[in-house]
Short mmCIF file of C-alpha atoms in Angstrom, two decimals:
data_model
loop_
_atom_site.label_atom_id
_atom_site.label_comp_id
_atom_site.label_asym_id
_atom_site.label_seq_id
_atom_site.Cartn_x
_atom_site.Cartn_y
_atom_site.Cartn_z
CA UNK A 1 -12.80 10.13 -8.27
CA UNK A 2 -13.38 8.00 -5.17
CA UNK A 3 -10.81 9.23 -2.69
CA UNK A 4 -9.73 8.09 0.77
CA UNK A 5 -7.81 10.65 2.81
CA UNK A 6 -6.14 9.52 6.04
CA UNK A 7 -5.40 12.12 8.70
CA UNK A 8 -2.42 10.90 10.73
CA UNK A 9 -1.98 13.79 13.17
CA UNK A 10 -1.66 11.20 15.93
CA UNK A 11 0.38 8.70 13.96
CA UNK A 12 -1.00 5.39 12.76
CA UNK A 13 -1.23 1.77 13.85
CA UNK A 14 -2.78 -1.21 12.13
CA UNK A 15 -5.74 -1.45 14.50
CA UNK A 16 -6.42 2.30 14.31
CA UNK A 17 -6.38 2.30 10.49
CA UNK A 18 -8.66 -0.74 10.39
CA UNK A 19 -11.12 0.80 12.85
CA UNK A 20 -11.25 4.08 10.89
CA UNK A 21 -11.98 2.23 7.64
CA UNK A 22 -14.54 0.04 9.40
CA UNK A 23 -16.57 3.11 10.32
CA UNK A 24 -16.89 4.01 6.63
CA UNK A 25 -18.86 0.84 5.84
CA UNK A 26 -22.67 0.68 6.02
CA UNK A 27 -22.52 -2.52 8.12
CA UNK A 28 -19.40 -2.53 10.33
CA UNK A 29 -20.69 -5.35 12.56
CA UNK A 30 -21.27 -7.56 9.55
CA UNK A 31 -17.75 -6.96 8.31
CA UNK A 32 -16.28 -7.89 11.71
CA UNK A 33 -18.18 -11.19 11.40
CA UNK A 34 -16.54 -11.72 8.01
CA UNK A 35 -13.13 -11.10 9.57
CA UNK A 36 -13.80 -13.64 12.30
CA UNK A 37 -14.96 -16.14 9.66
CA UNK A 38 -11.59 -16.03 7.89
CA UNK A 39 -10.27 -18.79 10.13
CA UNK A 40 -7.14 -16.99 11.33
CA UNK A 41 -6.01 -19.46 13.99
CA UNK A 42 -6.73 -18.33 17.55
CA UNK A 43 -7.67 -14.80 16.45
CA UNK A 44 -10.86 -12.93 17.36
CA UNK A 45 -11.75 -9.39 16.30
CA UNK A 46 -13.84 -7.15 18.56
CA UNK A 47 -15.08 -3.69 17.53
CA UNK A 48 -16.13 -1.51 20.45
CA UNK A 49 -17.12 2.15 20.92
CA UNK A 50 -14.35 4.42 22.20
CA UNK A 51 -14.27 8.08 23.23
CA UNK A 52 -11.12 10.24 23.12
CA UNK A 53 -11.23 13.89 24.20
CA UNK A 54 -15.01 13.84 23.80
CA UNK A 55 -14.89 12.39 20.25
CA UNK A 56 -16.66 9.10 19.61
CA UNK A 57 -15.11 6.44 17.42
CA UNK A 58 -14.30 2.74 17.20
CA UNK A 59 -11.50 0.70 18.72
CA UNK A 60 -10.72 -2.63 17.04
CA UNK A 61 -9.30 -5.18 19.45
CA UNK A 62 -7.53 -8.33 18.28
CA UNK A 63 -7.22 -11.20 20.76
CA UNK A 64 -4.77 -13.99 19.96
CA UNK A 65 -5.62 -17.06 22.02
CA UNK A 66 -7.31 -14.71 24.48
CA UNK A 67 -4.33 -12.33 24.71
CA UNK A 68 -4.02 -8.77 23.41
CA UNK A 69 -0.71 -7.05 22.62
CA UNK A 70 -0.16 -3.91 24.62
CA UNK A 71 2.93 -1.76 25.19
CA UNK A 72 4.90 0.14 27.78
CA UNK A 73 6.39 3.56 27.04
CA UNK A 74 9.45 4.71 28.94
CA UNK A 75 8.26 6.58 32.02
CA UNK A 76 4.90 4.78 32.08
CA UNK A 77 4.16 2.22 34.76
CA UNK A 78 0.67 1.36 33.58
CA UNK A 79 -0.22 -0.84 30.63
CA UNK A 80 -0.83 1.31 27.56
CA UNK A 81 -2.37 0.77 24.14
CA UNK A 82 -0.89 -1.59 21.60
CA UNK A 83 -0.67 1.29 19.17
CA UNK A 84 2.60 2.10 20.93
CA UNK A 85 4.00 -0.85 19.09
CA UNK A 86 7.72 -0.48 19.67
CA UNK A 87 7.63 -2.14 23.06
CA UNK A 88 4.72 -4.57 23.02
CA UNK A 89 3.69 -6.72 25.96
CA UNK A 90 0.99 -9.36 26.22
CA UNK A 91 -2.15 -9.07 28.28
CA UNK A 92 -4.73 -11.80 28.71
CA UNK A 93 -8.23 -11.10 27.54
CA UNK A 94 -10.96 -10.42 30.10
CA UNK A 95 -12.19 -14.00 30.01
CA UNK A 96 -8.75 -15.20 31.08
CA UNK A 97 -8.37 -13.14 34.22
CA UNK A 98 -5.99 -10.28 35.11
CA UNK A 99 -3.34 -9.19 32.66
CA UNK A 100 0.33 -9.96 32.96
CA UNK A 101 3.18 -8.66 30.87
CA UNK A 102 6.21 -10.10 29.15
CA UNK A 103 8.89 -7.76 27.88
CA UNK A 104 9.27 -7.70 24.12
CA UNK A 105 11.08 -5.61 21.53
CA UNK A 106 9.36 -3.70 18.77
CA UNK A 107 10.11 -6.52 16.34
CA UNK A 108 7.90 -8.88 18.35
CA UNK A 109 10.78 -11.00 19.70
CA UNK A 110 10.00 -12.62 23.01
CA UNK A 111 12.58 -14.18 25.28
CA UNK A 112 10.37 -16.72 26.98
CA UNK A 113 11.35 -19.89 25.16
CA UNK A 114 8.05 -21.56 25.97
CA UNK A 115 6.44 -19.61 23.11
CA UNK A 116 6.72 -20.17 19.36
CA UNK A 117 8.25 -17.83 16.79
CA UNK A 118 7.28 -17.33 13.15
CA UNK A 119 9.45 -16.44 10.17
CA UNK A 120 8.46 -14.87 6.85
CA UNK A 121 7.72 -18.27 5.26
CA UNK A 122 5.44 -19.17 8.18
CA UNK A 123 3.60 -15.86 7.86
CA UNK A 124 3.20 -16.28 4.09
CA UNK A 125 1.78 -19.76 4.67
CA UNK A 126 -0.73 -18.35 7.18
CA UNK A 127 -1.85 -15.65 4.74
CA UNK A 128 -2.10 -18.20 1.90
CA UNK A 129 -4.29 -20.45 4.05
CA UNK A 130 -7.00 -17.80 4.45
CA UNK A 131 -8.38 -18.11 0.92
CA UNK A 132 -8.15 -14.35 0.32
CA UNK A 133 -8.79 -12.80 -3.10
CA UNK A 134 -5.49 -12.69 -5.00
CA UNK A 135 -5.24 -8.90 -4.91
CA UNK A 136 -5.82 -8.82 -1.14
CA UNK A 137 -3.33 -11.64 -0.59
CA UNK A 138 -0.70 -9.84 -2.70
CA UNK A 139 -1.17 -6.57 -0.80
CA UNK A 140 -0.96 -8.30 2.60
CA UNK A 141 2.30 -10.08 1.76
CA UNK A 142 3.80 -6.88 0.30
CA UNK A 143 3.02 -4.99 3.51
CA UNK A 144 4.62 -7.70 5.64
CA UNK A 145 7.66 -7.68 3.37
CA UNK A 146 8.14 -4.00 4.23
CA UNK A 147 8.04 -4.81 7.94
CA UNK A 148 10.47 -7.72 7.56
CA UNK A 149 12.87 -5.61 5.49
CA UNK A 150 12.84 -2.95 8.20
CA UNK A 151 13.41 -5.46 10.99
CA UNK A 152 16.21 -7.01 8.93
CA UNK A 153 17.90 -3.63 8.66
CA UNK A 154 17.38 -2.83 12.35
CA UNK A 155 18.86 -6.14 13.55
CA UNK A 156 21.51 -6.64 10.90
CA UNK A 157 20.30 -10.02 9.70
CA UNK A 158 18.68 -11.28 6.46
CA UNK A 159 14.91 -10.84 6.21
CA UNK A 160 14.37 -14.60 6.02
CA UNK A 161 16.12 -14.95 9.40
CA UNK A 162 13.89 -12.41 11.17
CA UNK A 163 11.46 -14.17 13.50
CA UNK A 164 8.37 -12.78 15.17
CA UNK A 165 6.86 -13.93 18.44
CA UNK A 166 3.68 -15.95 17.87
CA UNK A 167 1.29 -13.45 19.47
CA UNK A 168 2.94 -10.41 17.88
CA UNK A 169 3.01 -12.04 14.42
CA UNK A 170 -0.64 -13.12 14.51
CA UNK A 171 -1.68 -9.72 15.87
CA UNK A 172 0.07 -7.92 13.01
CA UNK A 173 -1.26 -10.36 10.40
CA UNK A 174 -4.77 -9.74 11.72
CA UNK A 175 -4.34 -5.96 11.38
CA UNK A 176 -2.76 -6.15 7.93
CA UNK A 177 -5.37 -8.55 6.54
CA UNK A 178 -8.20 -6.45 7.99
CA UNK A 179 -6.92 -3.24 6.37
CA UNK A 180 -6.31 -4.94 3.01
CA UNK A 181 -9.82 -6.44 3.01
CA UNK A 182 -11.40 -3.14 4.06
CA UNK A 183 -9.67 -1.26 1.24
CA UNK A 184 -10.78 -3.93 -1.24
CA UNK A 185 -14.34 -3.52 0.06
CA UNK A 186 -14.25 0.28 -0.21
CA UNK A 187 -12.44 0.35 -3.55
CA UNK A 188 -10.88 3.84 -3.49
CA UNK A 189 -9.41 5.08 -6.75
CA UNK A 190 -6.73 6.91 -4.80
CA UNK A 191 -5.46 6.87 -1.21
CA UNK A 192 -3.91 10.05 0.18
CA UNK A 193 -2.61 10.85 3.66
CA UNK A 194 -1.36 13.72 5.78
CA UNK A 195 2.23 13.94 7.02
CA UNK A 196 2.64 11.46 9.88
CA UNK A 197 3.34 12.43 13.47
CA UNK A 198 5.63 9.78 14.96
CA UNK A 199 5.71 10.98 18.58
CA UNK A 200 8.83 11.51 20.63
CA UNK A 201 10.80 10.40 23.64
CA UNK A 202 11.67 6.77 24.26
CA UNK A 203 10.06 3.36 24.68
CA UNK A 204 11.14 0.49 26.90
CA UNK A 205 12.26 -2.75 25.28
CA UNK A 206 13.65 -6.02 26.56
CA UNK A 207 17.03 -4.89 25.18
CA UNK A 208 16.83 -1.50 26.87
CA UNK A 209 15.52 1.97 26.07
CA UNK A 210 14.85 2.79 22.41
CA UNK A 211 14.24 6.17 20.72
CA UNK A 212 10.97 7.14 19.04
CA UNK A 213 10.37 6.46 16.22
CA UNK A 214 11.62 2.91 16.68
CA UNK A 215 14.34 1.88 14.18
CA UNK A 216 11.99 -0.31 12.11
CA UNK A 217 9.37 2.43 11.89
CA UNK A 218 11.96 5.05 10.93
CA UNK A 219 13.31 2.78 8.17
CA UNK A 220 9.86 2.14 6.68
CA UNK A 221 8.96 5.84 6.72
CA UNK A 222 11.98 6.90 4.65
CA UNK A 223 10.67 9.20 1.94
CA UNK A 224 7.43 9.91 3.85
CA UNK A 225 6.94 13.36 5.44
CA UNK A 226 7.02 12.84 9.22
CA UNK A 227 7.33 15.09 12.26
CA UNK A 228 7.59 14.94 16.05
CA UNK A 229 5.32 17.09 18.22
CA UNK A 230 5.04 17.69 21.94
CA UNK A 231 3.57 14.24 22.71
CA UNK A 232 6.01 11.86 24.35
CA UNK A 233 5.40 8.29 23.29
CA UNK A 234 5.32 6.21 20.12
CA UNK A 235 2.44 7.16 17.85
CA UNK A 236 3.32 5.28 14.67
CA UNK A 237 4.04 1.54 14.70
CA UNK A 238 5.95 -0.51 12.10
CA UNK A 239 2.69 -2.12 10.94
CA UNK A 240 0.94 1.25 10.63
CA UNK A 241 3.94 2.70 8.80
CA UNK A 242 4.07 -0.22 6.35
CA UNK A 243 0.35 0.02 5.57
CA UNK A 244 0.64 3.75 4.90
CA UNK A 245 3.78 3.33 2.80
CA UNK A 246 2.24 0.58 0.67
CA UNK A 247 -1.19 2.04 -0.03
CA UNK A 248 -0.73 5.82 0.02
CA UNK A 249 -0.18 7.48 -3.34
CA UNK A 250 1.00 10.81 -1.90
CA UNK A 251 1.27 12.65 1.41
CA UNK A 252 0.19 16.23 1.94
CA UNK A 253 -2.77 18.50 2.77
CA UNK A 254 -6.29 17.28 2.15
CA UNK A 255 -7.34 18.00 -1.43
CA UNK A 256 -10.60 19.69 -2.32
CA UNK A 257 -13.17 16.91 -1.95
CA UNK A 258 -16.85 16.32 -1.30
CA UNK A 259 -16.81 14.23 1.89
CA UNK A 260 -19.60 11.68 2.29
CA UNK A 261 -18.33 9.71 5.31
CA UNK A 262 -15.79 10.09 8.15
CA UNK A 263 -14.34 7.28 10.25
CA UNK A 264 -12.55 7.57 13.59
CA UNK A 265 -10.17 4.74 14.50
CA UNK A 266 -9.18 5.02 18.16
CA UNK A 267 -6.05 3.84 19.92
CA UNK A 268 -6.18 2.67 23.52
CA UNK A 269 -3.83 5.17 25.08
CA UNK A 270 -5.01 8.60 26.27
CA UNK A 271 -3.12 11.79 25.38
CA UNK A 272 -3.95 15.47 25.64
CA UNK A 273 -5.03 15.22 21.97
CA UNK A 274 -7.59 12.76 20.61
CA UNK A 275 -5.66 9.56 19.90
CA UNK A 276 -7.18 8.55 16.58
CA UNK A 277 -6.72 8.14 12.85
CA UNK A 278 -9.41 10.00 10.92
CA UNK A 279 -10.49 8.66 7.51
CA UNK A 280 -12.32 10.91 5.07
CA UNK A 281 -14.23 9.24 2.24
CA UNK A 282 -15.55 11.21 -0.70
CA UNK A 283 -15.18 12.45 -4.26
CA UNK A 284 -12.43 14.61 -5.72
CA UNK A 285 -12.46 16.30 -9.09
CA UNK A 286 -10.66 14.54 -11.93
CA UNK A 287 -7.65 16.79 -11.38
CA UNK A 288 -5.12 14.11 -12.12
CA UNK A 289 -2.65 12.35 -9.89
CA UNK A 290 0.99 12.89 -9.02
CA UNK A 291 3.49 10.62 -10.71
CA UNK A 292 7.26 10.31 -10.70
CA UNK A 293 9.31 10.75 -13.88
CA UNK A 294 12.76 9.16 -13.65
CA UNK A 295 15.32 9.87 -16.35
CA UNK A 296 18.99 9.29 -17.10
CA UNK A 297 21.38 9.90 -20.01
CA UNK A 298 23.05 6.89 -21.66
CA UNK A 299 25.90 7.12 -24.19
CA UNK A 300 27.60 3.75 -23.80
CA UNK A 301 24.85 1.13 -24.11
CA UNK A 302 23.69 -0.84 -27.13
CA UNK A 303 20.18 -0.50 -28.52
CA UNK A 304 19.43 -4.09 -27.53
CA UNK A 305 20.41 -3.45 -23.90
CA UNK A 306 18.30 -0.31 -23.70
CA UNK A 307 15.36 -2.17 -25.22
CA UNK A 308 15.71 -4.87 -22.60
CA UNK A 309 15.56 -2.28 -19.80
CA UNK A 310 12.46 -0.68 -21.35
CA UNK A 311 10.59 -3.99 -21.46
CA UNK A 312 11.71 -4.91 -17.94
CA UNK A 313 10.47 -1.63 -16.43
CA UNK A 314 7.09 -2.01 -18.16
CA UNK A 315 6.78 -5.60 -16.95
CA UNK A 316 7.45 -4.41 -13.39
CA UNK A 317 4.57 -1.93 -13.52
CA UNK A 318 5.92 1.32 -14.98
CA UNK A 319 3.21 3.53 -16.47
CA UNK A 320 5.31 4.29 -19.54
CA UNK A 321 8.93 4.02 -20.66
CA UNK A 322 10.43 5.83 -23.66
CA UNK A 323 13.71 7.11 -25.07
CA UNK A 324 14.72 10.46 -26.54
CA UNK A 325 17.69 11.12 -28.80
CA UNK A 326 20.04 13.67 -27.21
CA UNK A 327 23.56 15.02 -27.64
CA UNK A 328 26.01 14.93 -24.72
CA UNK A 329 29.40 16.50 -24.05
CA UNK A 330 32.13 16.07 -26.66
CA UNK A 331 29.30 15.94 -29.25
CA UNK A 332 28.49 12.34 -28.43
CA UNK A 333 25.06 11.08 -29.60
CA UNK A 334 23.18 9.52 -26.72
CA UNK A 335 19.78 8.40 -25.46
CA UNK A 336 17.75 9.75 -22.54
CA UNK A 337 15.79 6.94 -20.89
CA UNK A 338 12.60 8.09 -19.18
CA UNK A 339 10.45 5.96 -16.86
CA UNK A 340 7.06 7.22 -15.68
CA UNK A 341 5.72 5.49 -12.57
CA UNK A 342 3.54 5.97 -9.52
CA UNK A 343 5.19 7.63 -6.54
CA UNK A 344 5.20 4.43 -4.50
CA UNK A 345 7.04 2.63 -7.34
CA UNK A 346 9.91 5.08 -7.78
CA UNK A 347 12.43 3.37 -5.49
CA UNK A 348 11.87 -0.04 -7.09
CA UNK A 349 12.15 1.48 -10.58
CA UNK A 350 15.31 3.39 -9.67
CA UNK A 351 16.91 0.17 -8.40
CA UNK A 352 16.12 -1.56 -11.72
CA UNK A 353 17.54 1.34 -13.74
CA UNK A 354 20.77 1.37 -11.73
CA UNK A 355 21.12 -2.40 -11.98
CA UNK A 356 20.45 -2.78 -15.70
CA UNK A 357 21.95 0.40 -17.19
CA UNK A 358 25.36 2.05 -17.09
CA UNK A 359 24.11 5.30 -15.53
CA UNK A 360 25.64 6.72 -12.38
CA UNK A 361 22.75 9.05 -11.61
CA UNK A 362 18.98 9.36 -12.03
CA UNK A 363 16.92 12.57 -12.08
CA UNK A 364 13.41 12.65 -10.62
CA UNK A 365 10.63 15.05 -11.53
CA UNK A 366 7.19 14.97 -9.94
CA UNK A 367 4.37 15.99 -12.23
CA UNK A 368 0.60 15.99 -12.40
CA UNK A 369 -0.96 13.43 -14.74
CA UNK A 370 -4.43 13.81 -16.26
CA UNK A 371 -6.13 10.67 -17.53
CA UNK A 372 -9.48 9.48 -18.82
CA UNK A 373 -11.32 6.72 -16.95
CA UNK A 374 -10.31 3.63 -18.91
CA UNK A 375 -12.41 0.51 -19.48
CA UNK A 376 -12.44 -2.29 -22.04
CA UNK A 377 -15.07 -4.51 -23.58
CA UNK A 378 -15.25 -7.33 -26.11
CA UNK A 379 -17.11 -6.81 -29.41
CA UNK A 380 -18.25 -9.68 -31.61
CA UNK A 381 -17.96 -8.53 -35.23
CA UNK A 382 -18.46 -10.18 -38.60
CA UNK A 383 -14.67 -10.47 -38.84
CA UNK A 384 -14.19 -11.99 -35.38
CA UNK A 385 -13.90 -10.96 -31.74
CA UNK A 386 -12.19 -7.64 -31.08
CA UNK A 387 -11.33 -6.03 -27.76
CA UNK A 388 -12.30 -2.36 -27.58
CA UNK A 389 -10.49 0.10 -25.29
CA UNK A 390 -12.59 3.04 -24.09
CA UNK A 391 -11.78 6.28 -22.31
CA UNK A 392 -14.25 8.72 -20.74
CA UNK A 393 -13.95 11.96 -18.83
CA UNK A 394 -13.07 15.62 -19.25
CA UNK A 395 -16.12 16.01 -21.48
CA UNK A 396 -15.08 13.48 -24.12
CA UNK A 397 -15.27 9.80 -25.05
CA UNK A 398 -12.73 7.78 -27.03
CA UNK A 399 -12.69 4.23 -28.35
CA UNK A 400 -9.91 2.24 -29.96
CA UNK A 401 -9.75 -1.41 -31.08
CA UNK A 402 -6.87 -3.49 -29.73
CA UNK A 403 -4.05 -3.63 -32.26
CA UNK A 404 -3.23 -7.30 -31.63
CA UNK A 405 -6.80 -8.30 -32.53
CA UNK A 406 -6.73 -6.23 -35.74
CA UNK A 407 -3.37 -7.76 -36.71
CA UNK A 408 -4.72 -11.28 -36.08
CA UNK A 409 -7.72 -10.64 -38.33
CA UNK A 410 -5.44 -9.14 -41.01
CA UNK A 411 -3.33 -12.31 -41.00
CA UNK A 412 -6.45 -14.49 -41.23
CA UNK A 413 -8.29 -12.51 -43.94
CA UNK A 414 -5.65 -10.72 -45.96
CA UNK A 415 -7.42 -7.38 -45.40
CA UNK A 416 -5.43 -4.29 -44.50
CA UNK A 417 -5.42 -2.89 -40.99
CA UNK A 418 -7.21 0.23 -42.20
CA UNK A 419 -10.01 -1.80 -43.81
CA UNK A 420 -10.48 -3.86 -40.66
CA UNK A 421 -10.35 -0.78 -38.41
CA UNK A 422 -13.07 0.97 -40.47
CA UNK A 423 -15.34 -2.08 -40.52
CA UNK A 424 -14.95 -2.75 -36.80
CA UNK A 425 -15.61 0.93 -36.04
CA UNK A 426 -18.77 0.90 -38.17
CA UNK A 427 -20.10 -2.22 -36.43
CA UNK A 428 -19.19 -0.83 -33.02
CA UNK A 429 -21.20 2.34 -33.71
CA UNK A 430 -24.13 0.33 -35.04
CA UNK A 431 -24.34 -2.15 -32.17
CA UNK A 432 -23.55 0.32 -29.37
CA UNK A 433 -22.25 -1.45 -26.27
CA UNK A 434 -23.47 -4.94 -27.22
CA UNK A 435 -20.87 -7.62 -26.52
#
């Protein structure tokens, strides 16, 4: 299984994640050209070599109208890397002369009214204008929704009223789009990550001194294993946290894997430890993946209402939903509703279960799932076109015609399902993989 493992011992930021993934590609320079050809207004990407504690890697700079977002940690009086995202400032690019700073908060708000601000609708419009593949576009907007939700919680206002300073918004969009495109290019079957170091101490903001992790970052990382080490400063930004939360299937030690490539994405700031995200690319055995199994007991709902919930959960992306007949206290017959989903879906699924059932509590079990690699093809038979589902792996192969197609042919011909299934199977074996 193609696996990407992200080592976040020094936290994560959007530019660091993008740079680490960039190093995994055979032609990083060519991909940077593709990023610059997207037409993101006023944005230019620059990939440059960087060395931290003797380790060579790549730093990905994003200039917005010639300016790069940087930050200022509490206790620092020099400009430091934009990976310390909770207190960003703006610095002009080298072609625009010496840098100057403007105090900002971690949410990108700027208090110089000569600059523009962007809301969620503006950001969605910018992403939509780039002509991205639908899957990439969907991922990018989902990541930004996580950031907006966190900022909404931190500032006590609705997400659609959160506004981002023009430079900060474009900078984050550039990072998010770059990571989403890079992951689409790499095509991992699973993304795993280490526990995330968030740093410690405080960062300076226009509103005062803020703790590390910044409120937005802490909100996004709920449910993710995090820790604070000896390093004083912000290591994980809201954008980095949102990208990890959205794409990572599970957090923990590196699994057994055959590594074929390693990428080092460097931050700008220097610490006593190498300031980088390390990306390992390789193959893992088909040992299955971790999933979440949510269940609750229901003794006061109608069959129709339970059926509605089952269909809703499946429509929203659950892997499987089923019911089991059980007996509860006072000898009452009841139903146990079980929803199987990916780990990153569990909170959304739990919200749906609470909203659409009468339960007051949900149990969660984490379990290992083993699956075959699934594909599908279309077979032209003497009875009509039939879709064939195939599964391979674990030393076996399985094929199965799509029920809806068999039922359609049965209605058209008057043959039984068994007769059609046998004839389709015979033709499938005779023609092999011919469409």
